[in-house]
Amino acid sequence: MARELESHLAFLDTFTGAALGVLSVASGIYTYLGVSSLLDGDGAMQAFAAIAYSVAVSTGIFVFWSYMMRLFPAMRTARSRAGLLGAMGLGSLAIIAMSSWLNAAALAGAAAVEQHLAETVQDYQAALERSHEIALSAQGLERDVARAQQSFADLSEQEADGGLSGFAGRGAVFRVLRQKSQELSALQEQIAQQGPLVDAAFTEGNALLSEMRALTVEPGPVQARSVEFSEKAVRLAGIVAELRQLSVAPLVARAAQDLSASVVLPELDGTNEAMRGAQGATITSVLNVLAQRATTLEAAAQEVVQMEPAAEVEYTPVSAADAVILYAGNFVPSWAGAIAIDLLPAVLVLILAVTHGAIRAGRDGAPIEDRMTIAELRAALAAARDVDAALIAGRQTAQAPDLSTDHAQRPSARAEQVPETAQGAPSGAPK
C-alpha cells in the first residue's frame, strides 16, 4: 500500500503546482476587480495599484499553500502538527481579509449595491408614509376645531335672541362668544390651507420613490445609478421634512391653550343691576364651557403630537465591497465561492497529510526486503561491492611488507646451507 500511495503522489505532484497556480491567478483576477471598486480616481496609477495588489495576493496564496503542502504532511509529532495548524489558521484568516471579501465584491458587488438602494427606498417609503399619516391626523383636527367653532357660533346666536342671559341683543356675552368663534374660524382656515400642501408633497414624494425604484433595477453601471439615486434621495428627504412641518397639531395645541387664557372680557353693558348680574353669570358659564372645549381640543392635538415620528432616513453611498459586507446574509453563495477559491488548497493539505500518514504506517514494522525498491537494491549491491573491493585492497596493502621481508632473508639461508653440504661431503671426494 505504501508503494502504491507513493506512486500516486508522484503522479499527482506533476500537476499539483500548476493547479495551485491556476487557483492563485483566478483569485488574483477577482481581487483585482474588487480592489478596483475601492480605489479613487481613474487612470494608469489606479490600474497599476490594483494590479500590484492582485499580484501580491496571488503570490502570497501560492507561496503559503506550497509551504503547507510540503511541510505539514512531513510533520510526525502532535506538537509540530498543532503548530502548523495554527499557522494555517492564521494564514487562512489573512487570505480571507486580503482577498476573499474582495472576491465576493467582484462576484456580487453590483447586486449588493442594488440591495442597498432597494433597502433605502423602503426606508424612505416608510418615512414618507409615516409623515403623511401624521400630517393627515393633524388635518383631522379640523373637524374638532369646526365643531368647537360651530358651538360658539350657535351660542352667540342664542344670546342674540336672549336665550342665554335672558336679555336679547348683541351685548357683552354675545361679543365674547363671537370673539372665540372667530378665533376658531381663523384656525380652521389655516388648517384647511395646509391640506393641499400635504397632498402635493405626498404626491411628489411618491413620484420620486417610483423613480428611485426604477434606478435600483435599471441596467447599466451601478455606480452611475447611485449618483442619480443620491440626488433624488436628497430631494425626498426634503419632502419628508416638509411633511413634518406641515403638521398643524402643534399649532392647534397652542391655539387651544390660548383659547381660554386669552379672553378679552367686555364691559358689562346692562341698563340695570339685574341685567349686568345676569350678563356676568352668563359670561362665567361661557368661560367654563370655553375651558372645557379648550381642554378637549388640546388633548386631541396632543395625541397627534405624541405620535411616533417617522424615522430619520439618510442615504449613504457605499462601495461594492462595503455593500457585500453589509448584506452578507443575502449573498451567502457568493461568499462561499469567494472563500472556497482561496481555501480549497487546505483540503489538499489535509489529504496529503492523511496519505503520508498512511505511507508511514504501512512502512512501520515491515521487513527491509519488503520496503526496498529495485533501485534501492541495486544501490545496496553496488555499495556492498565497493566495500568488498576496499577490504581486498586493504588486505593486499597489509601483506606487501611481509613478502619483501621474506625475499631479503632467503639468500642468507642458502649461504648457510652450502657449508653444511661441504662439511657433510666425504673426505675422499675430489675437491
Short mmCIF file of C-alpha atoms in Angstrom, two decimals:
data_model
loop_
_atom_site.label_atom_id
_atom_site.label_comp_id
_atom_site.label_asym_id
_atom_site.label_seq_id
_atom_site.Cartn_x
_atom_site.Cartn_y
_atom_site.Cartn_z
CA MET A 1 0.00 0.00 0.00
CA ALA A 2 2.81 2.41 0.82
CA ARG A 3 4.46 1.88 -2.55
CA GLU A 4 1.12 2.30 -4.33
CA LEU A 5 0.38 5.56 -2.49
CA GLU A 6 3.86 6.86 -3.26
CA SER A 7 3.34 6.15 -6.94
CA HIS A 8 0.04 8.04 -6.84
CA LEU A 9 1.65 11.00 -5.08
CA ALA A 10 4.46 11.06 -7.63
CA PHE A 11 1.86 11.31 -10.40
CA LEU A 12 -0.19 13.94 -8.58
CA ASP A 13 2.87 16.09 -7.92
CA THR A 14 3.24 16.56 -11.67
CA PHE A 15 0.25 18.91 -11.87
CA THR A 16 -0.45 19.96 -8.26
CA GLY A 17 1.76 23.02 -8.59
CA ALA A 18 0.09 24.06 -11.82
CA ALA A 19 -3.37 23.62 -10.28
CA LEU A 20 -2.37 25.72 -7.28
CA GLY A 21 -1.06 28.38 -9.63
CA VAL A 22 -4.36 28.47 -11.54
CA LEU A 23 -6.32 28.90 -8.30
CA SER A 24 -3.98 31.69 -7.20
CA VAL A 25 -4.26 33.51 -10.51
CA ALA A 26 -8.06 33.20 -10.52
CA SER A 27 -8.21 34.63 -7.00
CA GLY A 28 -5.89 37.42 -8.08
CA ILE A 29 -8.15 38.35 -11.01
CA TYR A 30 -11.23 38.64 -8.82
CA THR A 31 -9.19 40.52 -6.23
CA TYR A 32 -8.22 42.98 -8.96
CA LEU A 33 -11.87 43.54 -9.84
CA GLY A 34 -12.76 44.02 -6.19
CA VAL A 35 -9.95 46.39 -5.31
CA SER A 36 -10.61 48.47 -8.45
CA SER A 37 -14.00 49.43 -7.00
CA LEU A 38 -12.34 50.77 -3.83
CA LEU A 39 -9.63 52.95 -5.36
CA ASP A 40 -10.42 56.58 -6.09
CA GLY A 41 -9.53 58.23 -9.33
CA ASP A 42 -9.11 56.86 -12.80
CA GLY A 43 -6.09 56.24 -14.93
CA ALA A 44 -2.86 54.32 -15.14
CA MET A 45 -1.94 54.75 -11.48
CA GLN A 46 -5.20 53.20 -10.29
CA ALA A 47 -4.78 50.25 -12.65
CA PHE A 48 -1.15 49.79 -11.60
CA ALA A 49 -2.08 49.84 -7.92
CA ALA A 50 -4.84 47.29 -8.46
CA ILE A 51 -2.56 45.02 -10.48
CA ALA A 52 0.20 45.26 -7.87
CA TYR A 53 -2.19 44.31 -5.10
CA SER A 54 -3.68 41.39 -7.02
CA VAL A 55 -0.22 40.08 -7.96
CA ALA A 56 0.86 40.27 -4.34
CA VAL A 57 -2.25 38.37 -3.28
CA SER A 58 -1.71 35.65 -5.90
CA THR A 59 1.93 35.26 -4.91
CA GLY A 60 1.10 35.10 -1.22
CA ILE A 61 -1.59 32.46 -1.74
CA PHE A 62 0.67 30.32 -3.93
CA VAL A 63 3.65 30.51 -1.58
CA PHE A 64 1.58 29.93 1.56
CA TRP A 65 -0.16 26.81 0.30
CA SER A 66 3.07 25.50 -1.25
CA TYR A 67 4.67 25.70 2.19
CA MET A 68 1.71 23.93 3.78
CA MET A 69 1.64 21.15 1.19
CA ARG A 70 5.31 20.42 1.66
CA LEU A 71 5.77 20.88 5.39
CA PHE A 72 2.54 19.79 7.06
CA PRO A 73 2.46 16.20 5.73
CA ALA A 74 6.07 15.73 6.87
CA MET A 75 5.27 16.53 10.50
CA ARG A 76 5.11 13.44 12.75
CA THR A 77 4.57 14.79 16.26
CA ALA A 78 1.30 16.20 17.57
CA ARG A 79 3.03 19.37 18.74
CA SER A 80 4.50 20.16 15.33
CA ARG A 81 1.20 19.45 13.62
CA ALA A 82 -0.67 21.67 16.07
CA GLY A 83 1.81 24.47 15.44
CA LEU A 84 1.40 24.25 11.69
CA LEU A 85 -2.38 24.01 12.07
CA GLY A 86 -2.29 27.29 14.00
CA ALA A 87 -0.14 28.84 11.29
CA MET A 88 -2.53 27.57 8.63
CA GLY A 89 -5.48 29.07 10.53
CA LEU A 90 -3.79 32.47 10.77
CA GLY A 91 -2.83 32.31 7.13
CA SER A 92 -6.39 31.44 6.13
CA LEU A 93 -7.72 34.44 8.08
CA ALA A 94 -5.17 36.66 6.39
CA ILE A 95 -6.21 35.34 2.97
CA ILE A 96 -9.88 36.00 3.74
CA ALA A 97 -9.03 39.51 4.93
CA MET A 98 -6.91 40.46 1.93
CA SER A 99 -8.60 38.51 -0.84
CA SER A 100 -11.86 36.66 -0.15
CA TRP A 101 -14.01 39.71 0.66
CA LEU A 102 -12.72 41.43 -2.47
CA ASN A 103 -13.53 38.30 -4.47
CA ALA A 104 -17.05 38.42 -3.04
CA ALA A 105 -17.25 42.10 -4.01
CA ALA A 106 -16.31 41.19 -7.58
CA LEU A 107 -18.86 38.35 -7.67
CA ALA A 108 -21.81 40.10 -6.02
CA GLY A 109 -20.77 43.73 -5.52
CA ALA A 110 -23.24 45.20 -8.04
CA ALA A 111 -26.10 43.13 -6.65
CA ALA A 112 -25.19 44.17 -3.10
CA VAL A 113 -25.23 47.87 -4.05
CA GLU A 114 -28.63 47.37 -5.69
CA GLN A 115 -29.79 45.69 -2.50
CA HIS A 116 -28.61 48.75 -0.56
CA LEU A 117 -30.57 51.01 -2.91
CA ALA A 118 -33.68 48.87 -2.52
CA GLU A 119 -33.39 48.91 1.28
CA THR A 120 -33.00 52.68 1.22
CA VAL A 121 -36.10 53.05 -0.95
CA GLN A 122 -38.09 51.01 1.56
CA ASP A 123 -36.84 53.18 4.42
CA TYR A 124 -37.75 56.37 2.58
CA GLN A 125 -41.16 54.97 1.71
CA ALA A 126 -41.83 54.11 5.36
CA ALA A 127 -40.71 57.60 6.45
CA LEU A 128 -42.85 59.28 3.76
CA GLU A 129 -45.94 57.27 4.63
CA ARG A 130 -45.49 57.85 8.36
CA SER A 131 -45.03 61.59 7.93
CA HIS A 132 -48.09 61.71 5.68
CA GLU A 133 -50.10 59.74 8.23
CA ILE A 134 -49.19 62.19 10.98
CA ALA A 135 -49.99 65.12 8.73
CA LEU A 136 -53.40 63.65 7.87
CA SER A 137 -54.09 63.02 11.55
CA ALA A 138 -53.32 66.68 12.20
CA GLN A 139 -55.64 67.68 9.37
CA GLY A 140 -58.32 65.63 11.11
CA LEU A 141 -58.23 68.15 13.94
CA GLU A 142 -60.03 70.50 11.60
CA ARG A 143 -63.27 68.69 12.43
CA ASP A 144 -62.72 69.22 16.17
CA VAL A 145 -61.99 72.88 15.63
CA ALA A 146 -65.03 73.25 13.37
CA ARG A 147 -67.24 71.60 15.97
CA ALA A 148 -65.99 73.96 18.71
CA GLN A 149 -66.37 76.96 16.41
CA GLN A 150 -69.90 75.99 15.49
CA SER A 151 -70.86 75.53 19.12
CA PHE A 152 -69.71 79.06 19.99
CA ALA A 153 -71.44 80.44 16.88
CA ASP A 154 -74.67 78.78 17.93
CA LEU A 155 -74.33 80.11 21.45
CA SER A 156 -73.79 83.61 20.13
CA GLU A 157 -76.98 83.33 18.07
CA GLN A 158 -78.85 82.13 21.13
CA GLU A 159 -77.54 85.07 23.10
CA ALA A 160 -78.63 87.43 20.32
CA ASP A 161 -82.16 86.08 20.81
CA GLY A 162 -81.85 86.32 24.58
CA GLY A 163 -81.65 82.61 25.14
CA LEU A 164 -78.62 82.70 27.49
CA SER A 165 -78.66 85.77 29.68
CA GLY A 166 -82.37 86.38 29.22
CA PHE A 167 -81.79 89.70 27.52
CA ALA A 168 -81.93 89.78 23.71
CA GLY A 169 -79.30 91.76 21.83
CA ARG A 170 -75.63 91.80 20.98
CA GLY A 171 -74.23 92.75 24.32
CA ALA A 172 -71.14 91.67 26.29
CA VAL A 173 -71.96 87.92 26.29
CA PHE A 174 -72.58 87.95 22.56
CA ARG A 175 -69.25 89.67 21.90
CA VAL A 176 -67.32 87.09 23.99
CA LEU A 177 -68.93 84.20 22.14
CA ARG A 178 -68.42 85.85 18.76
CA GLN A 179 -64.77 86.56 19.62
CA LYS A 180 -63.98 82.86 20.28
CA SER A 181 -66.00 81.74 17.30
CA GLN A 182 -63.94 83.98 15.03
CA GLU A 183 -60.65 82.73 16.55
CA LEU A 184 -61.64 79.12 15.92
CA SER A 185 -62.82 80.01 12.43
CA ALA A 186 -59.41 81.52 11.62
CA LEU A 187 -57.69 78.40 12.98
CA GLN A 188 -59.95 76.24 10.84
CA GLU A 189 -58.99 78.20 7.75
CA GLN A 190 -55.28 77.74 8.50
CA ILE A 191 -55.76 74.01 8.84
CA ALA A 192 -57.72 73.87 5.59
CA GLN A 193 -54.96 75.74 3.75
CA GLN A 194 -52.43 73.06 4.75
CA GLY A 195 -54.45 70.24 3.18
CA PRO A 196 -53.48 70.86 -0.50
CA LEU A 197 -49.84 71.34 0.51
CA VAL A 198 -49.82 67.98 2.30
CA ASP A 199 -51.38 66.23 -0.71
CA ALA A 200 -48.93 67.86 -3.14
CA ALA A 201 -45.90 66.91 -1.03
CA PHE A 202 -47.09 63.33 -0.72
CA THR A 203 -47.70 63.07 -4.46
CA GLU A 204 -44.26 64.44 -5.26
CA GLY A 205 -42.66 62.06 -2.76
CA ASN A 206 -44.39 59.06 -4.35
CA ALA A 207 -43.17 60.16 -7.77
CA LEU A 208 -39.60 60.33 -6.50
CA LEU A 209 -39.97 56.90 -4.90
CA SER A 210 -41.06 55.47 -8.26
CA GLU A 211 -38.01 56.94 -9.95
CA MET A 212 -35.73 55.60 -7.23
CA ARG A 213 -37.23 52.11 -7.55
CA ALA A 214 -36.59 52.23 -11.29
CA LEU A 215 -32.94 53.11 -10.64
CA THR A 216 -32.46 50.04 -8.46
CA VAL A 217 -33.27 47.65 -11.32
CA GLU A 218 -32.23 49.74 -14.30
CA PRO A 219 -29.47 48.17 -16.44
CA GLY A 220 -26.08 49.80 -16.57
CA PRO A 221 -23.22 50.52 -14.18
CA VAL A 222 -24.50 50.65 -10.64
CA GLN A 223 -22.13 53.44 -9.59
CA ALA A 224 -23.62 55.85 -12.14
CA ARG A 225 -27.11 54.94 -10.97
CA SER A 226 -26.04 55.51 -7.37
CA VAL A 227 -25.14 59.13 -8.14
CA GLU A 228 -28.59 59.84 -9.60
CA PHE A 229 -30.20 57.90 -6.75
CA SER A 230 -28.37 60.10 -4.25
CA GLU A 231 -29.73 63.27 -5.84
CA LYS A 232 -33.30 62.01 -5.67
CA ALA A 233 -32.79 60.82 -2.09
CA VAL A 234 -31.82 64.35 -1.06
CA ARG A 235 -35.00 65.74 -2.63
CA LEU A 236 -37.13 63.07 -0.98
CA ALA A 237 -35.57 63.78 2.41
CA GLY A 238 -36.59 67.41 1.97
CA ILE A 239 -40.17 66.38 1.19
CA VAL A 240 -40.32 64.20 4.31
CA ALA A 241 -39.09 67.14 6.38
CA GLU A 242 -41.67 69.38 4.71
CA LEU A 243 -44.46 66.97 5.66
CA ARG A 244 -43.31 67.13 9.27
CA GLN A 245 -43.54 70.92 9.17
CA LEU A 246 -46.98 70.84 7.54
CA SER A 247 -48.45 69.07 10.56
CA VAL A 248 -50.83 71.53 12.26
CA ALA A 249 -51.06 69.59 15.53
CA PRO A 250 -48.61 71.89 17.41
CA LEU A 251 -50.50 74.91 16.10
CA VAL A 252 -53.83 73.53 17.31
CA ALA A 253 -52.33 72.67 20.69
CA ARG A 254 -51.07 76.23 21.18
CA ALA A 255 -54.36 77.68 19.98
CA ALA A 256 -56.26 75.50 22.45
CA GLN A 257 -54.07 76.76 25.29
CA ASP A 258 -54.70 80.37 24.25
CA LEU A 259 -58.40 79.77 23.76
CA SER A 260 -59.31 80.08 27.42
CA ALA A 261 -56.26 82.04 28.56
CA SER A 262 -56.67 84.99 26.20
CA VAL A 263 -60.20 86.16 26.77
CA VAL A 264 -60.88 89.88 26.49
CA LEU A 265 -63.84 90.49 28.77
CA PRO A 266 -66.00 93.39 27.58
CA GLU A 267 -67.61 95.86 29.92
CA LEU A 268 -71.00 94.79 31.09
CA ASP A 269 -73.48 96.99 29.26
CA GLY A 270 -76.70 96.09 31.03
CA THR A 271 -79.06 99.01 31.71
CA ASN A 272 -79.66 97.98 35.28
CA GLU A 273 -78.00 95.98 38.01
CA ALA A 274 -80.11 92.90 37.42
CA MET A 275 -79.18 92.83 33.75
CA ARG A 276 -75.49 93.29 34.49
CA GLY A 277 -75.61 90.49 37.07
CA ALA A 278 -77.21 88.18 34.53
CA GLN A 279 -74.53 89.08 31.98
CA GLY A 280 -71.71 88.38 34.48
CA ALA A 281 -73.16 84.99 35.40
CA THR A 282 -73.56 84.06 31.74
CA ILE A 283 -70.02 85.12 30.91
CA THR A 284 -68.73 82.94 33.77
CA SER A 285 -70.63 79.99 32.37
CA VAL A 286 -69.27 80.75 28.90
CA LEU A 287 -65.74 80.80 30.27
CA ASN A 288 -66.29 77.40 31.88
CA VAL A 289 -67.56 75.96 28.60
CA LEU A 290 -64.65 77.62 26.83
CA ALA A 291 -62.17 75.95 29.18
CA GLN A 292 -63.76 72.56 28.58
CA ARG A 293 -63.64 72.99 24.81
CA ALA A 294 -60.01 74.12 25.01
CA THR A 295 -59.08 71.11 27.14
CA THR A 296 -60.77 68.71 24.73
CA LEU A 297 -59.16 70.33 21.70
CA GLU A 298 -55.71 70.40 23.32
CA ALA A 299 -55.98 66.70 24.26
CA ALA A 300 -56.81 65.81 20.66
CA ALA A 301 -53.89 67.86 19.40
CA GLN A 302 -51.50 66.31 21.93
CA GLU A 303 -52.46 62.83 20.75
CA VAL A 304 -51.27 63.77 17.29
CA VAL A 305 -48.15 65.50 18.58
CA GLN A 306 -47.19 62.43 20.64
CA MET A 307 -47.49 60.05 17.69
CA GLU A 308 -44.20 58.31 16.96
CA PRO A 309 -42.50 60.38 14.27
CA ALA A 310 -41.02 58.92 11.11
CA ALA A 311 -37.53 57.54 11.44
CA GLU A 312 -34.70 59.69 10.21
CA VAL A 313 -33.51 58.30 6.88
CA GLU A 314 -30.25 59.31 5.27
CA TYR A 315 -28.87 57.68 2.18
CA THR A 316 -25.17 56.84 2.45
CA PRO A 317 -23.48 55.72 -0.77
CA VAL A 318 -21.45 52.53 -0.30
CA SER A 319 -18.89 50.77 -2.46
CA ALA A 320 -19.39 47.26 -3.77
CA ALA A 321 -17.01 45.81 -1.18
CA ASP A 322 -18.77 47.56 1.71
CA ALA A 323 -22.20 46.55 0.41
CA VAL A 324 -21.15 42.89 0.28
CA ILE A 325 -20.23 43.06 3.97
CA LEU A 326 -23.39 44.97 4.97
CA TYR A 327 -25.66 42.46 3.24
CA ALA A 328 -23.51 39.36 3.61
CA GLY A 329 -26.51 37.30 4.71
CA ASN A 330 -28.18 37.85 1.33
CA PHE A 331 -25.14 36.69 -0.64
CA VAL A 332 -24.04 33.53 1.13
CA PRO A 333 -23.33 31.60 -2.12
CA SER A 334 -21.06 34.37 -3.39
CA TRP A 335 -19.20 34.48 -0.09
CA ALA A 336 -18.87 30.70 -0.10
CA GLY A 337 -17.43 30.71 -3.61
CA ALA A 338 -15.04 33.57 -2.84
CA ILE A 339 -13.71 31.82 0.26
CA ALA A 340 -13.59 28.37 -1.36
CA ILE A 341 -11.36 29.51 -4.21
CA ASP A 342 -8.82 30.72 -1.65
CA LEU A 343 -9.08 27.96 0.96
CA LEU A 344 -9.58 24.92 -1.28
CA PRO A 345 -5.84 24.08 -1.04
CA ALA A 346 -6.38 23.47 2.68
CA VAL A 347 -8.31 20.34 1.71
CA LEU A 348 -5.36 19.23 -0.41
CA VAL A 349 -3.04 19.78 2.54
CA LEU A 350 -5.19 17.54 4.75
CA ILE A 351 -5.37 14.89 2.01
CA LEU A 352 -1.58 14.87 1.71
CA ALA A 353 -1.20 14.66 5.49
CA VAL A 354 -3.51 11.63 5.67
CA THR A 355 -1.77 9.96 2.73
CA HIS A 356 1.72 10.44 4.15
CA GLY A 357 0.49 9.14 7.48
CA ALA A 358 -0.83 6.01 5.76
CA ILE A 359 2.51 5.58 3.98
CA ARG A 360 4.45 5.82 7.22
CA ALA A 361 2.03 3.43 8.92
CA GLY A 362 2.48 0.94 6.08
CA ARG A 363 6.25 1.08 6.32
CA ASP A 364 6.47 0.70 10.08
CA GLY A 365 7.00 -2.94 11.09
CA ALA A 366 7.56 -4.22 7.55
CA PRO A 367 10.83 -6.17 6.87
CA ILE A 368 13.56 -4.45 4.97
CA GLU A 369 13.21 -6.68 1.92
CA ASP A 370 9.55 -5.63 1.57
CA ARG A 371 10.37 -1.95 1.85
CA MET A 372 13.28 -1.88 -0.61
CA THR A 373 12.69 -0.99 -4.22
CA ILE A 374 14.75 -2.26 -7.18
CA ALA A 375 16.70 0.96 -7.29
CA GLU A 376 17.47 0.74 -3.57
CA LEU A 377 18.55 -2.94 -4.01
CA ARG A 378 20.89 -2.02 -6.85
CA ALA A 379 22.37 0.75 -4.82
CA ALA A 380 22.84 -1.58 -1.87
CA LEU A 381 24.59 -4.20 -4.06
CA ALA A 382 26.85 -1.56 -5.57
CA ALA A 383 27.74 -0.35 -2.08
CA ALA A 384 28.45 -3.93 -0.99
CA ARG A 385 30.79 -4.46 -3.95
CA ASP A 386 32.58 -1.25 -3.12
CA VAL A 387 33.02 -2.42 0.47
CA ASP A 388 34.42 -5.81 -0.67
CA ALA A 389 36.83 -4.14 -3.06
CA ALA A 390 38.02 -1.84 -0.30
CA LEU A 391 38.57 -4.78 2.05
CA ILE A 392 40.59 -6.72 -0.58
CA ALA A 393 42.72 -3.70 -1.36
CA GLY A 394 43.35 -3.24 2.34
CA ARG A 395 44.47 -6.82 2.79
CA GLN A 396 46.82 -6.62 -0.18
CA THR A 397 48.33 -3.48 1.17
CA ALA A 398 48.85 -5.13 4.54
CA GLN A 399 50.54 -8.25 3.02
CA ALA A 400 53.02 -6.37 0.78
CA PRO A 401 55.67 -5.66 3.53
CA ASP A 402 55.74 -9.38 4.60
CA LEU A 403 56.65 -10.54 1.09
CA SER A 404 59.58 -8.13 0.78
CA THR A 405 60.94 -9.34 4.13
CA ASP A 406 60.83 -12.99 3.01
CA HIS A 407 62.76 -12.24 -0.17
CA ALA A 408 65.50 -10.48 1.78
CA GLN A 409 66.01 -13.39 4.16
CA ARG A 410 66.18 -16.22 1.58
CA PRO A 411 69.90 -15.68 0.30
CA SER A 412 71.35 -15.99 3.79
CA ALA A 413 69.56 -19.24 4.23
CA ARG A 414 71.20 -20.60 1.07
CA ALA A 415 74.59 -19.43 2.22
CA GLU A 416 74.14 -21.31 5.41
CA GLN A 417 73.14 -24.44 3.57
CA VAL A 418 76.37 -24.57 1.41
CA PRO A 419 78.82 -25.03 4.27
CA GLU A 420 76.58 -27.64 5.71
CA THR A 421 76.84 -29.57 2.42
CA ALA A 422 80.56 -29.06 2.16
CA GLN A 423 81.11 -30.20 5.67
CA GLY A 424 78.98 -33.20 5.17
CA ALA A 425 80.92 -34.38 2.00
CA PRO A 426 83.17 -37.49 2.19
CA SER A 427 86.81 -36.89 2.70
CA GLY A 428 87.82 -38.86 -0.33
CA ALA A 429 85.71 -36.83 -2.67
CA PRO A 430 87.59 -34.73 -5.15
CA LYS A 431 87.91 -31.06 -4.40
#
